[in-house]
Coordinates of C-alpha atoms and ligand atoms in Angstrom, one line a residue:
M1 CA 13.5 10.0 28.7
K2 CA 11.6 13.2 27.9
V3 CA 13.2 16.6 27.1
L4 CA 11.0 19.6 26.0
G5 CA 8.2 17.2 25.0
I6 CA 10.3 15.0 22.9
E7 CA 10.6 11.5 24.0
F8 CA 14.1 10.1 23.3
A9 CA 15.0 6.4 23.1
P10 CA 17.1 5.2 26.0
L11 CA 20.8 4.6 25.4
N12 CA 21.0 1.1 26.9
I13 CA 18.9 -0.7 24.3
P14 CA 19.7 -4.4 23.8
L15 CA 21.4 -5.3 20.5
H16 CA 18.5 -7.2 19.0
R17 CA 16.2 -4.2 19.3
R18 CA 18.8 -2.0 17.6
L19 CA 19.0 -4.6 14.8
E20 CA 15.2 -4.7 14.5
T21 CA 15.1 -0.9 14.3
L22 CA 17.8 -1.0 11.6
A23 CA 15.9 -3.6 9.6
V24 CA 12.7 -1.5 9.7
L25 CA 14.7 1.7 8.9
Q26 CA 16.2 0.2 5.7
W27 CA 12.9 -1.2 4.6
T28 CA 11.0 2.1 5.2
L29 CA 13.7 4.0 3.2
C30 CA 13.6 1.5 0.4
F31 CA 9.8 1.6 0.3
L32 CA 9.7 5.4 0.2
G33 CA 12.8 6.2 -1.9
L34 CA 14.7 3.3 -3.5
G35 CA 12.5 3.2 -6.7
F36 CA 13.1 6.8 -7.6
G37 CA 16.7 6.5 -6.2
C38 CA 17.5 3.8 -8.7
L39 CA 15.9 5.7 -11.5
F40 CA 17.8 8.9 -10.9
L41 CA 21.0 7.1 -10.2
S42 CA 20.7 5.1 -13.5
I43 CA 20.1 8.4 -15.4
Y44 CA 23.0 10.0 -13.7
V45 CA 25.4 7.1 -14.4
L46 CA 24.2 6.9 -18.0
F47 CA 24.9 10.5 -18.9
H48 CA 27.6 11.6 -16.4
T49 CA 30.0 8.8 -15.7
K50 CA 32.2 6.4 -17.5
Y51 CA 30.2 3.5 -16.2
Y52 CA 27.3 4.3 -18.6
W53 CA 27.8 0.9 -20.1
I54 CA 26.3 -0.8 -17.0
V55 CA 23.0 0.9 -17.7
L56 CA 23.3 0.3 -21.5
L57 CA 23.8 -3.4 -20.8
Y58 CA 20.9 -3.4 -18.4
L59 CA 18.4 -1.9 -21.0
P60 CA 18.0 -5.1 -23.1
W61 CA 17.4 -7.1 -19.9
Y62 CA 14.8 -4.5 -18.8
Y63 CA 13.0 -5.0 -22.1
Y64 CA 13.4 -8.8 -22.2
D65 CA 12.2 -9.2 -18.6
R66 CA 9.3 -6.7 -18.8
M67 CA 6.5 -9.3 -18.5
T68 CA 8.0 -11.2 -15.5
P69 CA 6.2 -9.1 -12.8
T70 CA 2.9 -10.2 -14.5
N71 CA 4.0 -13.8 -15.2
G72 CA 4.7 -15.1 -11.7
G73 CA 7.7 -12.9 -10.8
N74 CA 11.0 -14.3 -9.8
Q75 CA 11.1 -15.2 -6.2
N76 CA 14.1 -16.5 -4.5
A77 CA 13.8 -18.7 -1.4
W78 CA 17.2 -17.5 -0.1
V79 CA 16.3 -13.8 -0.2
R80 CA 12.9 -14.6 1.4
R81 CA 14.8 -16.2 4.3
W82 CA 17.2 -13.4 5.0
R83 CA 17.6 -12.8 8.6
V84 CA 16.9 -9.1 8.2
W85 CA 13.2 -10.0 7.6
R86 CA 13.0 -11.9 10.9
Y87 CA 14.3 -8.7 12.6
F88 CA 11.8 -6.7 10.6
C89 CA 8.9 -8.9 11.8
N90 CA 10.1 -9.0 15.4
Y91 CA 10.2 -5.2 15.6
F92 CA 6.4 -4.8 15.7
P93 CA 6.1 -7.9 16.2
I94 CA 4.2 -9.2 13.2
K95 CA 2.6 -12.6 13.8
L96 CA 0.9 -15.0 11.4
H97 CA -2.0 -17.0 12.7
K98 CA -3.6 -19.9 10.9
T99 CA -7.2 -20.8 11.6
A100 CA -7.7 -23.5 8.9
E101 CA -5.6 -25.7 6.6
L102 CA -4.9 -24.5 3.1
P103 CA -4.2 -27.8 1.3
P104 CA -1.7 -27.3 -1.6
D105 CA -4.0 -29.1 -4.1
K106 CA -5.8 -25.9 -4.8
N107 CA -5.0 -22.3 -5.8
Y108 CA -5.9 -19.5 -3.5
I109 CA -6.7 -15.8 -3.6
L110 CA -6.0 -14.3 -0.2
G111 CA -7.8 -11.0 0.4
Y112 CA -5.7 -8.9 2.8
H113 CA -7.4 -6.2 4.9
P114 CA -6.8 -3.5 5.8
H115 CA -4.2 -1.9 3.6
G116 CA -2.8 0.3 6.4
I117 CA -0.2 2.8 5.4
M118 CA 2.5 0.5 4.0
S119 CA 1.0 -3.0 4.5
V120 CA 3.9 -4.0 6.8
G121 CA 2.1 -7.2 7.7
G122 CA 1.4 -8.0 4.1
F123 CA 5.1 -7.7 3.3
G124 CA 6.5 -9.4 6.4
N125 CA 4.1 -12.4 6.2
F126 CA 3.8 -13.0 2.5
A127 CA 6.8 -11.5 0.7
T128 CA 9.3 -12.9 3.2
E129 CA 9.8 -15.9 5.5
G130 CA 10.1 -13.5 8.5
T131 CA 7.1 -15.2 10.2
G132 CA 7.6 -18.6 8.7
F133 CA 4.9 -18.8 6.0
A134 CA 6.5 -21.9 4.4
S135 CA 6.4 -23.9 7.7
I136 CA 2.9 -22.7 8.7
F137 CA 1.4 -23.4 5.2
P138 CA 3.6 -26.2 3.8
G139 CA 3.5 -26.7 0.1
L140 CA 2.2 -23.3 -0.7
T141 CA 3.9 -20.5 -2.6
A142 CA 2.9 -17.0 -1.5
R143 CA 3.1 -14.0 -3.7
L144 CA 2.2 -10.5 -2.7
L145 CA 0.5 -8.4 -5.4
I146 CA 1.5 -4.8 -5.5
L147 CA 1.1 -1.7 -7.7
R148 CA 2.3 -2.3 -11.3
G149 CA 4.1 1.1 -11.3
Q150 CA 6.7 -0.2 -8.8
F151 CA 8.1 -2.4 -11.6
M152 CA 9.0 0.5 -13.8
F153 CA 12.0 1.4 -11.8
P154 CA 15.2 -0.1 -13.2
F155 CA 17.1 -2.4 -10.8
Y156 CA 14.6 -1.8 -8.0
R157 CA 12.2 -4.1 -9.9
D158 CA 14.6 -6.9 -9.9
Y159 CA 15.3 -6.6 -6.2
L160 CA 11.6 -6.4 -5.4
M161 CA 10.8 -9.6 -7.4
L162 CA 13.3 -11.6 -5.4
S163 CA 11.1 -11.4 -2.4
G164 CA 8.0 -12.7 -4.2
V165 CA 6.1 -9.6 -5.1
V166 CA 4.3 -9.5 -8.5
D167 CA 2.0 -6.9 -10.0
C168 CA -1.6 -6.6 -9.1
S169 CA -3.2 -6.5 -12.5
K170 CA -5.9 -8.9 -13.6
E171 CA -3.5 -10.7 -15.9
S172 CA -1.0 -11.2 -13.1
L173 CA -3.6 -12.7 -10.8
E174 CA -4.9 -14.9 -13.5
W175 CA -1.5 -16.1 -14.5
H176 CA -1.3 -18.3 -11.4
L177 CA -4.8 -19.7 -11.9
T178 CA -4.6 -20.6 -15.6
K179 CA -1.4 -22.7 -15.6
E180 CA -1.4 -26.3 -14.7
G181 CA 0.0 -26.1 -11.2
T182 CA -1.7 -25.7 -7.8
G183 CA -0.5 -24.6 -4.4
N184 CA -0.2 -20.9 -5.3
A185 CA -1.5 -18.3 -2.9
S186 CA -1.9 -14.8 -4.4
V187 CA -2.2 -12.2 -1.7
L188 CA -4.2 -9.2 -2.9
V189 CA -4.5 -6.0 -0.7
V190 CA -8.1 -5.5 -1.7
G191 CA -8.7 -2.0 -0.3
G192 CA -5.9 -0.6 -2.4
A193 CA -4.4 2.8 -2.1
V194 CA -7.5 4.8 -1.1
E195 CA -7.8 2.7 2.0
A196 CA -4.4 4.1 3.2
L197 CA -6.0 7.5 3.5
R198 CA -8.3 6.2 6.2
A199 CA -5.6 4.2 8.0
R200 CA -5.1 5.5 11.6
P201 CA -4.7 3.8 14.9
N202 CA -7.7 2.0 16.4
T203 CA -9.9 2.3 13.3
N204 CA -11.0 -0.6 11.1
T205 CA -12.6 0.9 8.0
I206 CA -12.2 -1.2 4.9
N207 CA -13.0 -0.6 1.3
L208 CA -14.8 -3.6 0.0
K209 CA -18.3 -2.9 -1.0
N210 CA -17.5 -2.2 -4.6
R211 CA -14.4 -4.4 -4.9
K212 CA -15.7 -7.3 -6.9
G213 CA -13.0 -7.9 -9.6
F214 CA -11.2 -10.5 -7.6
I215 CA -14.5 -12.3 -6.8
K216 CA -15.1 -12.6 -10.5
I217 CA -11.6 -14.0 -11.2
A218 CA -12.1 -16.5 -8.4
L219 CA -15.3 -17.7 -10.0
K220 CA -13.8 -17.8 -13.5
H221 CA -11.0 -20.1 -12.4
G222 CA -12.5 -21.9 -9.4
A223 CA -9.9 -20.5 -7.0
S224 CA -10.6 -20.7 -3.3
L225 CA -11.1 -17.3 -1.6
V226 CA -9.4 -16.8 1.8
P227 CA -10.2 -13.7 3.9
V228 CA -7.2 -12.4 5.9
F229 CA -7.5 -9.7 8.6
S230 CA -4.4 -8.0 9.9
F231 CA -5.1 -6.6 13.3
G232 CA -2.8 -3.7 14.1
E233 CA -1.9 -2.9 10.5
N234 CA -3.6 0.5 11.0
D235 CA -1.9 1.1 14.3
V236 CA 1.7 1.3 13.2
F237 CA 1.5 4.9 11.9
D238 CA -0.3 8.0 12.9
Q239 CA -1.6 10.2 10.1
V240 CA -2.2 13.9 9.8
P241 CA -6.0 14.4 10.2
N242 CA -7.8 14.3 6.9
P243 CA -11.5 14.0 7.7
E244 CA -13.7 13.1 4.7
G245 CA -14.6 16.3 2.9
S246 CA -11.6 18.3 4.1
F247 CA -9.3 20.0 1.6
L248 CA -6.5 17.6 2.3
F249 CA -8.7 14.6 1.8
N250 CA -10.1 15.8 -1.5
L251 CA -6.6 16.7 -2.7
Q252 CA -5.3 13.2 -1.7
Q253 CA -8.2 11.5 -3.4
K254 CA -7.5 13.5 -6.6
M255 CA -3.8 12.6 -6.4
T256 CA -4.6 9.0 -5.9
R257 CA -6.8 9.0 -9.1
I258 CA -3.9 10.6 -11.1
C259 CA -0.9 8.7 -9.7
G260 CA -2.5 5.3 -8.7
F261 CA -0.9 5.5 -5.3
S262 CA -2.0 7.6 -2.4
M263 CA 0.0 10.0 -0.3
P264 CA -1.1 9.9 3.3
I265 CA 1.0 12.3 5.5
I266 CA 2.4 9.9 8.0
Q267 CA 3.5 10.6 11.5
G268 CA 5.8 7.9 12.9
R269 CA 8.8 7.8 15.2
G270 CA 12.5 8.5 14.6
V271 CA 15.5 6.3 15.1
F272 CA 16.6 8.0 18.4
N273 CA 13.3 9.6 19.5
Y274 CA 9.8 8.5 19.7
T275 CA 8.1 11.8 18.8
F276 CA 9.0 12.6 15.2
G277 CA 10.0 10.6 12.1
I278 CA 8.9 8.2 9.4
L279 CA 9.6 4.9 11.1
P280 CA 6.5 2.9 12.1
F281 CA 5.8 2.4 15.8
R282 CA 6.5 -0.8 17.6
R283 CA 3.0 -2.0 17.8
P284 CA 1.8 -5.6 17.4
V285 CA 0.4 -6.7 14.0
N286 CA -1.6 -10.0 14.2
T287 CA -2.4 -11.4 10.8
V288 CA -5.2 -13.9 10.9
V289 CA -5.7 -16.2 7.9
G290 CA -9.3 -17.4 7.7
A291 CA -10.8 -20.6 6.3
P292 CA -10.9 -21.0 2.5
I293 CA -14.2 -20.5 0.7
D294 CA -14.2 -23.1 -2.0
V295 CA -15.5 -21.8 -5.3
E296 CA -17.0 -23.8 -8.2
K297 CA -15.5 -22.9 -11.5
C298 CA -17.8 -21.0 -13.9
S299 CA -16.2 -19.6 -17.0
N300 CA -18.8 -16.9 -17.5
P301 CA -20.2 -15.8 -14.1
S302 CA -23.3 -13.7 -14.0
Q303 CA -23.6 -10.5 -11.9
E304 CA -25.9 -12.4 -9.6
Q305 CA -23.3 -15.1 -9.0
I306 CA -20.6 -12.5 -8.4
D307 CA -22.8 -10.6 -5.9
K308 CA -23.7 -13.8 -4.0
L309 CA -20.0 -14.9 -3.6
H310 CA -19.0 -11.3 -2.6
A311 CA -21.7 -11.4 0.1
Q312 CA -20.4 -14.8 1.3
Y313 CA -16.8 -13.4 1.4
V314 CA -17.9 -10.3 3.4
T315 CA -19.8 -12.5 5.9
S316 CA -16.8 -14.8 6.5
L317 CA -14.4 -11.8 6.8
M318 CA -16.7 -10.2 9.4
K319 CA -16.9 -13.5 11.3
L320 CA -13.1 -13.8 11.2
Y321 CA -12.9 -10.3 12.5
D322 CA -15.4 -10.8 15.3
D323 CA -13.9 -14.1 16.4
H324 CA -10.5 -12.5 17.0
K325 CA -11.1 -8.8 17.7
D326 CA -11.2 -9.3 21.5
K327 CA -7.8 -10.9 21.5
Y328 CA -6.0 -8.6 19.1
S329 CA -7.7 -5.2 18.9
N330 CA -8.4 -2.3 21.2
N331 CA -11.5 -1.3 19.1
T332 CA -14.1 -4.0 19.4
S333 CA -16.8 -2.2 17.5
T334 CA -17.9 -4.0 14.3
L335 CA -16.0 -3.8 11.1
E336 CA -16.9 -0.8 9.0
I337 CA -17.2 -1.7 5.3
I338 CA -17.5 1.1 2.8
Ligands
LIG401 C1 2.1 -22.6 -8.8 O1 1.8 -22.4 -10.2 C2 2.8 -22.6 -11.1 C3 2.3 -22.2 -12.5 O2 1.1 -22.9 -12.8 C4 3.2 -24.1 -11.0 O3 4.3 -24.3 -11.9 C5 3.6 -24.4 -9.6 O4 3.9 -25.8 -9.5 C6 2.5 -24.0 -8.7 N1 2.7 -24.4 -7.3 C7 3.6 -24.0 -6.5 C8 3.7 -24.5 -5.1 O5 4.4 -23.1 -6.8
LIG402 C1 -13.4 1.9 15.9 O1 -13.4 1.6 14.5 C2 -14.5 2.3 13.7 C3 -14.3 1.8 12.3 O2 -13.2 2.2 11.7 C4 -14.3 3.8 13.9 O3 -15.4 4.4 13.2 C5 -14.4 4.2 15.3 O4 -14.2 5.6 15.5 C6 -13.3 3.4 16.1 N1 -13.5 3.6 17.6 C7 -12.5 4.2 18.3 C8 -12.8 4.3 19.7 O5 -11.4 4.5 17.8
LIG403 C1 -4.2 -0.8 23.0 O1 -4.3 -0.9 24.4 C2 -3.1 -1.2 25.1 C3 -3.5 -1.3 26.6 O2 -4.2 -0.3 27.0 C4 -2.1 0.0 24.9 O3 -0.9 -0.3 25.5 C5 -1.8 0.1 23.4 O4 -1.0 1.2 23.1 C6 -3.2 0.3 22.6 N1 -2.9 0.3 21.2 C7 -3.2 1.3 20.4 C8 -2.9 1.2 19.0 O5 -3.7 2.3 20.8
LIG404 C1 13.7 12.6 15.7 O1 14.2 11.6 14.8 C2 13.9 12.0 13.4 C3 14.3 10.8 12.5 O2 15.5 10.1 13.0 C4 14.7 13.2 13.1 O3 14.4 13.6 11.7 C5 14.2 14.3 14.0 O4 14.9 15.5 13.8 C6 14.4 13.9 15.5 N1 13.9 14.9 16.3 C7 14.6 15.4 17.3 C8 14.0 16.5 18.1 O5 15.7 15.0 17.6

């Protein structure tokens, strides 16, 4: 239904689609605003209401628990299996594809590409059971590594951790690799915030040339590296044009350096219309998990060893991409790595 150039959603939508939209709406709002929401609400409650004691009681916990995001987090199997996450994944839909076994007698670093605007595939696949990670990779525990700043927000941090997100610092990544256990899969969105500024439909530009820290950590601890390519991650939002060198792009780059997170100006859809809004579009996201690259432990790797393993990782990521692009992507040109 189209009125004055605005395309409205039809009225007779089946219930499951409405629930899917609702699941994505609540997630998008939480992603964009719940952190600051919790912070401002806590300050308000503390200074302006008689319930200030709730915040006062929370403060010692906030202090006591401050290292948890770095030390494995606090994931909860029940929260990860909430039905809302299945609706969330079915909206796009997000699908998880396995191309090789990841036996649980090792630890893994999964490199997730591309970042997209909000990494919906990273969250749906690895921070929830919405696509059935536990049954596809039995015996593995997945954790999604996200910006450390997210864990500053009171209450929000506790909620976040229940789904299995931890912070993306070096210490956090190493935590899973230095303890006795195996069967841990840490999912790192390698391209980081700057990659989001290049995320737009039908492009596949990834930021990997100078990202070598995770390679070094894999060598130091003998963790297997697994390339993951998420086709469609860049398609779910449009973005206001910001070609390289433009005023907007330079400003966004500068802000990213200052804040640690980037601010792409997103163009999505609304709840009742398909023309404006901040909701992602219903476009498929196919996340393909590649074969593991086994890495021999070397406590003090040389630059040469790091470069060699990095090149091997890039080659297997490009192969993974080429093997699946015809099935899952509209843009079949080769992967652009910057
Ligand atoms: C992951 O690592 C932790 C810490 O070393 C360990 O306790 C756990 O058994 C490992 N495996 C799984 C599947 O969580
Ligand atoms: C395909 O992706 C590449 C790499 O991101 C991009 O440069 C190119 O413009 C894209 N092609 C189309 C037709 O969108
Ligand atoms: C990819 O191509 C299909 C078929 O032409 C089209 O329906 C879909 O919208 C395209 N996806 C994107 C992200 O442009
Ligand atoms: C489309 O939906 C968005 C979000 O729900 C809303 O902000 C916007 O005003 C709507 N546009 C029209 C023309 O209804």
